[in-house]
């Protein structure tokens, strides 16, 4: 029987992942933890505890006490926020990962999911249809920490048998919990502002294309990767995950199909340089072949679902 720990359950991915895992593995077998209070639904449906992943002793103790077999470690400082506190962000992102890798090695929680990001690529990477294996020279703190993390994950797999699995998430778009401090956050904010104010001031320029994915697809694929037969996995660093690619202008046009008066203005800030260093689109054929990565949402389905669900929530 699997016993699963999710670290970072109050964040954008964690708050949805916990509920999905509980449907499959049973409420009592999915332990949600964070340093912040979670959404109500997480507390109501199963175990929740405050746990700081940076506290190694407590983490190891938790894994042993609850006979945990799988860990999803989602704790991270995202790209925009990391640029404001570079050394602290490096320290948090790396210690959060190293603690879970070591705790996995020393306990029976051998299966570990850790999210990487399209931020592992940099300005010297081919920008379009970025291959799985290519030049990787990230120039953001977040990207450097994600690339180093991928290398450590693969190292712990080869050296100590930790069953490390990872995907390079594109920007993730959801209506339940808003993201905090990323460069792709505009693609969530724009929908909330469209419903609340019928206008949006975008912090990226109109033609900045980035890879994005709807949260439902991201969660389903994450669990699919964790359930995959280990023999099918040719990579133990991290798999490219493409989703769809669009620009702020394209998403605004899509919103206008539902709200014809919606207006957008552009005021690029420091996050523009981050976005300019990332791929515009990604090739995820290796993940499709190895473990069946798929996606159901395109820009039209994503936009109509976001607008409908946010409107429903607000009204
Ligand atoms: C960010 O913008 O920092 C994240 C990411 C792409 O990893 N959403």
Short mmCIF file of C-alpha atoms and ligand atoms in Angstrom, two decimals:
data_model
loop_
_atom_site.label_atom_id
_atom_site.label_comp_id
_atom_site.label_asym_id
_atom_site.label_seq_id
_atom_site.Cartn_x
_atom_site.Cartn_y
_atom_site.Cartn_z
CA UNK A 1 0.00 0.00 0.00
CA UNK A 2 1.35 3.43 -0.94
CA UNK A 3 1.67 6.13 1.74
CA UNK A 4 2.30 9.50 0.19
CA UNK A 5 3.74 12.75 1.52
CA UNK A 6 3.13 16.02 -0.35
CA UNK A 7 5.45 18.85 0.72
CA UNK A 8 4.08 22.26 -0.28
CA UNK A 9 0.38 21.34 -0.25
CA UNK A 10 -0.76 24.95 0.12
CA UNK A 11 0.77 26.11 -3.15
CA UNK A 12 -0.61 26.25 -6.68
CA UNK A 13 0.29 22.65 -7.63
CA UNK A 14 0.10 21.04 -4.18
CA UNK A 15 -3.43 22.17 -3.40
CA UNK A 16 -4.78 20.33 -6.47
CA UNK A 17 -2.36 17.39 -6.45
CA UNK A 18 -3.28 16.33 -2.89
CA UNK A 19 -6.98 16.09 -3.74
CA UNK A 20 -6.31 14.06 -6.88
CA UNK A 21 -3.95 11.68 -5.06
CA UNK A 22 -6.51 11.19 -2.28
CA UNK A 23 -9.07 10.04 -4.87
CA UNK A 24 -6.73 7.26 -5.99
CA UNK A 25 -4.85 6.26 -2.85
CA UNK A 26 -7.44 7.03 -0.15
CA UNK A 27 -7.69 10.15 2.01
CA UNK A 28 -5.77 8.72 4.95
CA UNK A 29 -2.81 7.64 2.82
CA UNK A 30 -1.99 11.09 1.47
CA UNK A 31 -0.29 13.35 4.01
CA UNK A 32 -0.38 17.04 3.18
CA UNK A 33 2.28 19.33 4.67
CA UNK A 34 3.43 22.92 4.30
CA UNK A 35 4.75 25.80 6.37
CA UNK A 36 1.50 27.67 5.62
CA UNK A 37 -2.12 26.78 6.26
CA UNK A 38 -3.70 24.86 3.37
CA UNK A 39 -7.03 25.45 1.62
CA UNK A 40 -9.98 24.19 3.68
CA UNK A 41 -10.65 21.21 1.42
CA UNK A 42 -7.22 19.76 2.18
CA UNK A 43 -7.72 19.93 5.95
CA UNK A 44 -11.22 18.50 5.64
CA UNK A 45 -10.39 15.53 3.43
CA UNK A 46 -7.33 14.04 5.15
CA UNK A 47 -4.22 14.51 7.29
CA UNK A 48 -2.45 17.89 7.29
CA UNK A 49 0.55 18.95 9.34
CA UNK A 50 2.85 21.95 9.43
CA UNK A 51 6.27 20.64 8.32
CA UNK A 52 9.33 22.60 7.25
CA UNK A 53 11.28 20.66 4.61
CA UNK A 54 14.39 22.61 5.62
CA UNK A 55 14.30 20.85 9.01
CA UNK A 56 15.99 17.58 8.04
CA UNK A 57 15.49 15.74 11.34
CA UNK A 58 11.77 16.41 11.43
CA UNK A 59 11.39 15.43 7.79
CA UNK A 60 13.15 12.09 8.27
CA UNK A 61 11.18 11.46 11.45
CA UNK A 62 7.92 12.13 9.58
CA UNK A 63 8.79 9.69 6.79
CA UNK A 64 9.67 6.91 9.23
CA UNK A 65 6.78 7.50 11.65
CA UNK A 66 4.15 7.42 8.88
CA UNK A 67 5.78 4.66 6.78
CA UNK A 68 5.87 6.97 3.77
CA UNK A 69 6.68 5.28 0.43
CA UNK A 70 6.43 8.25 -1.99
CA UNK A 71 7.24 11.94 -1.66
CA UNK A 72 6.19 14.86 -3.86
CA UNK A 73 8.39 17.81 -2.92
CA UNK A 74 6.89 20.98 -4.38
CA UNK A 75 8.55 23.57 -2.11
CA UNK A 76 10.38 26.27 -4.09
CA UNK A 77 10.95 29.98 -4.53
CA UNK A 78 9.79 30.73 -8.11
CA UNK A 79 11.69 32.66 -10.78
CA UNK A 80 10.50 36.24 -10.18
CA UNK A 81 10.76 36.09 -6.40
CA UNK A 82 14.14 34.32 -6.56
CA UNK A 83 15.67 37.25 -8.47
CA UNK A 84 14.82 39.53 -5.52
CA UNK A 85 16.60 37.33 -2.96
CA UNK A 86 19.14 35.33 -4.99
CA UNK A 87 21.27 33.76 -2.25
CA UNK A 88 18.33 32.96 0.01
CA UNK A 89 16.39 31.47 -2.92
CA UNK A 90 19.35 29.28 -3.90
CA UNK A 91 19.69 28.12 -0.29
CA UNK A 92 15.96 27.31 0.09
CA UNK A 93 15.55 25.60 -3.28
CA UNK A 94 18.66 23.47 -2.93
CA UNK A 95 18.26 22.56 0.75
CA UNK A 96 14.62 21.59 0.18
CA UNK A 97 15.73 19.17 -2.52
CA UNK A 98 18.87 17.83 -0.83
CA UNK A 99 16.94 17.13 2.38
CA UNK A 100 14.32 15.08 0.53
CA UNK A 101 16.95 13.20 -1.50
CA UNK A 102 18.88 12.28 1.64
CA UNK A 103 15.74 11.44 3.61
CA UNK A 104 14.60 9.20 0.72
CA UNK A 105 17.95 7.45 0.76
CA UNK A 106 17.72 6.85 4.52
CA UNK A 107 14.08 5.71 4.70
CA UNK A 108 11.61 3.58 2.78
CA UNK A 109 10.26 6.67 0.96
CA UNK A 110 12.32 5.76 -2.08
CA UNK A 111 10.07 7.24 -4.78
CA UNK A 112 10.50 10.99 -5.13
CA UNK A 113 8.84 13.52 -7.45
CA UNK A 114 10.48 16.91 -7.76
CA UNK A 115 9.40 19.56 -10.26
CA UNK A 116 11.93 21.05 -12.61
CA UNK A 117 11.02 23.85 -15.01
CA UNK A 118 11.50 25.32 -18.48
CA UNK A 119 13.75 27.72 -16.51
CA UNK A 120 16.60 25.20 -16.85
CA UNK A 121 17.10 26.57 -20.37
CA UNK A 122 18.82 29.87 -21.07
CA UNK A 123 19.53 32.43 -23.77
CA UNK A 124 21.91 30.12 -25.65
CA UNK A 125 19.32 27.30 -25.90
CA UNK A 126 17.42 26.92 -29.22
CA UNK A 127 14.22 28.90 -28.50
CA UNK A 128 11.74 27.01 -30.65
CA UNK A 129 10.78 23.38 -30.17
CA UNK A 130 13.59 23.11 -27.60
CA UNK A 131 14.89 19.52 -27.61
CA UNK A 132 15.15 17.31 -24.53
CA UNK A 133 18.94 17.31 -24.75
CA UNK A 134 20.41 20.66 -25.69
CA UNK A 135 22.54 23.60 -24.53
CA UNK A 136 21.58 24.53 -20.95
CA UNK A 137 23.02 27.77 -19.60
CA UNK A 138 20.26 29.29 -17.42
CA UNK A 139 20.94 32.83 -16.22
CA UNK A 140 18.36 33.07 -13.42
CA UNK A 141 18.84 31.84 -9.84
CA UNK A 142 15.71 29.72 -10.12
CA UNK A 143 16.90 28.16 -13.39
CA UNK A 144 20.36 27.44 -12.01
CA UNK A 145 18.82 25.77 -8.94
CA UNK A 146 16.50 23.67 -11.13
CA UNK A 147 19.33 22.53 -13.40
CA UNK A 148 21.54 21.66 -10.42
CA UNK A 149 18.56 19.84 -8.86
CA UNK A 150 18.06 17.70 -11.96
CA UNK A 151 21.71 16.66 -11.87
CA UNK A 152 21.47 15.78 -8.14
CA UNK A 153 18.29 13.76 -8.72
CA UNK A 154 19.94 11.68 -11.40
CA UNK A 155 23.02 11.27 -9.20
CA UNK A 156 20.97 9.92 -6.27
CA UNK A 157 19.20 7.52 -8.64
CA UNK A 158 22.45 6.13 -10.05
CA UNK A 159 24.41 6.10 -6.82
CA UNK A 160 21.85 5.30 -4.11
CA UNK A 161 18.83 3.88 -5.94
CA UNK A 162 16.47 6.75 -5.05
CA UNK A 163 13.58 6.46 -7.57
CA UNK A 164 13.81 10.11 -8.66
CA UNK A 165 11.25 11.32 -11.23
CA UNK A 166 10.78 14.80 -12.61
CA UNK A 167 9.23 16.96 -15.35
CA UNK A 168 10.19 20.41 -16.58
CA UNK A 169 6.91 22.22 -15.98
CA UNK A 170 5.92 25.02 -18.33
CA UNK A 171 3.80 27.85 -16.83
CA UNK A 172 0.87 26.24 -15.03
CA UNK A 173 -2.60 27.76 -15.26
CA UNK A 174 -5.31 27.13 -12.70
CA UNK A 175 -8.34 28.85 -11.20
CA UNK A 176 -8.22 27.31 -7.72
CA UNK A 177 -5.00 28.61 -6.17
CA UNK A 178 -3.07 31.50 -7.70
CA UNK A 179 0.68 31.09 -8.27
CA UNK A 180 3.18 33.16 -6.32
CA UNK A 181 6.20 34.91 -7.76
CA UNK A 182 6.70 33.28 -11.16
CA UNK A 183 7.29 34.76 -14.61
CA UNK A 184 4.37 32.87 -16.14
CA UNK A 185 1.94 34.16 -13.47
CA UNK A 186 0.52 36.72 -15.90
CA UNK A 187 -1.31 33.89 -17.68
CA UNK A 188 -3.34 33.27 -14.52
CA UNK A 189 -3.72 36.91 -13.40
CA UNK A 190 -5.10 37.92 -16.79
CA UNK A 191 -8.18 35.69 -16.35
CA UNK A 192 -8.91 36.90 -12.80
CA UNK A 193 -8.55 40.55 -13.91
CA UNK A 194 -10.70 39.94 -16.98
CA UNK A 195 -13.56 38.79 -14.75
CA UNK A 196 -13.05 41.40 -12.02
CA UNK A 197 -12.12 44.52 -14.04
CA UNK A 198 -12.43 43.65 -17.74
CA UNK A 199 -8.86 44.93 -18.18
CA UNK A 200 -5.29 43.86 -17.41
CA UNK A 201 -1.85 45.47 -17.31
CA UNK A 202 0.62 42.78 -18.38
CA UNK A 203 4.18 42.65 -17.04
CA UNK A 204 5.42 40.93 -20.22
CA UNK A 205 5.38 42.41 -23.72
CA UNK A 206 2.64 41.42 -26.15
CA UNK A 207 4.62 39.02 -28.32
CA UNK A 208 6.44 37.06 -25.60
CA UNK A 209 5.64 33.40 -26.33
CA UNK A 210 6.05 30.89 -23.50
CA UNK A 211 5.04 27.24 -23.00
CA UNK A 212 1.99 26.82 -20.72
CA UNK A 213 -0.24 24.00 -19.47
CA UNK A 214 -3.63 23.78 -17.77
CA UNK A 215 -3.33 22.42 -14.22
CA UNK A 216 -5.60 19.38 -14.80
CA UNK A 217 -3.23 18.15 -17.52
CA UNK A 218 -0.18 18.85 -15.36
CA UNK A 219 -1.56 16.93 -12.37
CA UNK A 220 -2.68 13.93 -14.44
CA UNK A 221 0.71 13.72 -16.14
CA UNK A 222 2.62 14.09 -12.88
CA UNK A 223 0.76 11.14 -11.36
CA UNK A 224 1.16 9.20 -14.61
CA UNK A 225 4.92 9.64 -14.47
CA UNK A 226 5.00 8.49 -10.84
CA UNK A 227 2.91 5.40 -11.74
CA UNK A 228 5.03 4.53 -14.80
CA UNK A 229 6.94 1.26 -14.96
CA UNK A 230 10.54 2.21 -14.01
CA UNK A 231 11.88 0.20 -16.96
CA UNK A 232 10.17 2.58 -19.40
CA UNK A 233 11.98 5.63 -18.05
CA UNK A 234 15.03 6.39 -20.17
CA UNK A 235 15.71 9.61 -18.25
CA UNK A 236 16.29 10.19 -14.56
CA UNK A 237 17.02 13.89 -14.80
CA UNK A 238 13.80 15.59 -15.95
CA UNK A 239 11.41 15.27 -18.90
CA UNK A 240 10.44 18.20 -21.15
CA UNK A 241 6.70 18.97 -20.88
CA UNK A 242 5.38 21.28 -23.59
CA UNK A 243 1.67 21.94 -23.17
CA UNK A 244 0.76 24.78 -25.56
CA UNK A 245 2.60 28.00 -26.40
CA UNK A 246 1.02 31.44 -26.60
CA UNK A 247 1.75 35.14 -26.18
CA UNK A 248 -0.10 37.66 -23.95
CA UNK A 249 -1.68 39.10 -27.12
CA UNK A 250 -3.00 35.69 -28.19
CA UNK A 251 -4.54 35.00 -24.79
CA UNK A 252 -6.10 38.48 -24.73
CA UNK A 253 -7.64 37.80 -28.17
CA UNK A 254 -9.02 34.53 -26.83
CA UNK A 255 -10.56 36.32 -23.80
CA UNK A 256 -12.14 38.87 -26.15
CA UNK A 257 -14.10 36.07 -27.81
CA UNK A 258 -16.02 35.81 -24.52
CA UNK A 259 -15.65 39.42 -23.26
CA UNK A 260 -15.44 41.63 -26.38
CA UNK A 261 -14.66 44.80 -24.35
CA UNK A 262 -11.69 43.31 -22.50
CA UNK A 263 -8.65 45.59 -22.77
CA UNK A 264 -4.96 44.89 -22.18
CA UNK A 265 -1.95 47.20 -21.79
CA UNK A 266 1.70 46.20 -21.60
CA UNK A 267 4.24 47.39 -19.04
CA UNK A 268 7.15 44.93 -19.07
CA UNK A 269 9.15 44.76 -15.83
CA UNK A 270 12.23 42.76 -14.70
CA UNK A 271 10.42 39.51 -15.54
CA UNK A 272 10.62 40.33 -19.27
CA UNK A 273 14.37 39.47 -19.25
CA UNK A 274 13.60 36.15 -17.56
CA UNK A 275 10.93 35.30 -20.13
CA UNK A 276 13.25 36.30 -22.98
CA UNK A 277 15.82 33.78 -21.77
CA UNK A 278 13.30 30.89 -21.80
CA UNK A 279 12.08 28.77 -24.73
CA UNK A 280 9.03 29.85 -26.72
CA UNK A 281 8.05 26.23 -27.33
CA UNK A 282 9.29 22.82 -26.24
CA UNK A 283 9.64 19.34 -27.74
CA UNK A 284 8.30 16.74 -25.31
CA UNK A 285 8.40 13.70 -27.61
CA UNK A 286 10.67 11.73 -25.25
CA UNK A 287 8.10 11.91 -22.43
CA UNK A 288 5.30 10.99 -24.86
CA UNK A 289 7.23 7.93 -26.00
CA UNK A 290 8.55 6.78 -22.59
CA UNK A 291 5.50 7.10 -20.34
CA UNK A 292 2.65 8.48 -22.44
CA UNK A 293 2.62 12.21 -21.65
CA UNK A 294 -0.56 13.71 -23.11
CA UNK A 295 -2.58 16.90 -23.01
CA UNK A 296 -6.27 17.62 -23.39
CA UNK A 297 -6.39 21.41 -23.14
CA UNK A 298 -5.57 23.79 -25.99
CA UNK A 299 -5.74 27.60 -25.77
CA UNK A 300 -9.49 27.69 -26.54
CA UNK A 301 -10.52 25.06 -24.01
CA UNK A 302 -8.16 26.55 -21.43
CA UNK A 303 -9.56 30.07 -21.85
CA UNK A 304 -13.23 29.13 -21.76
CA UNK A 305 -12.70 26.87 -18.70
CA UNK A 306 -10.72 29.54 -16.81
CA UNK A 307 -13.29 32.27 -17.50
CA UNK A 308 -16.25 30.06 -16.64
CA UNK A 309 -14.75 28.69 -13.41
CA UNK A 310 -13.47 32.05 -12.12
CA UNK A 311 -16.81 33.70 -12.85
CA UNK A 312 -18.58 30.87 -11.01
CA UNK A 313 -16.23 31.24 -8.03
CA UNK A 314 -16.52 35.03 -7.80
CA UNK A 315 -20.27 35.22 -8.22
C1 LIG B 1 7.87 30.45 -13.00
O1 LIG B 1 7.37 31.26 -13.79
O2 LIG B 1 8.82 30.72 -12.25
C2 LIG B 1 7.31 29.05 -12.96
C3 LIG B 1 8.04 28.13 -13.87
C4 LIG B 1 7.87 28.23 -15.33
O3 LIG B 1 8.76 27.29 -13.42
N1 LIG B 1 5.93 29.07 -13.28
#
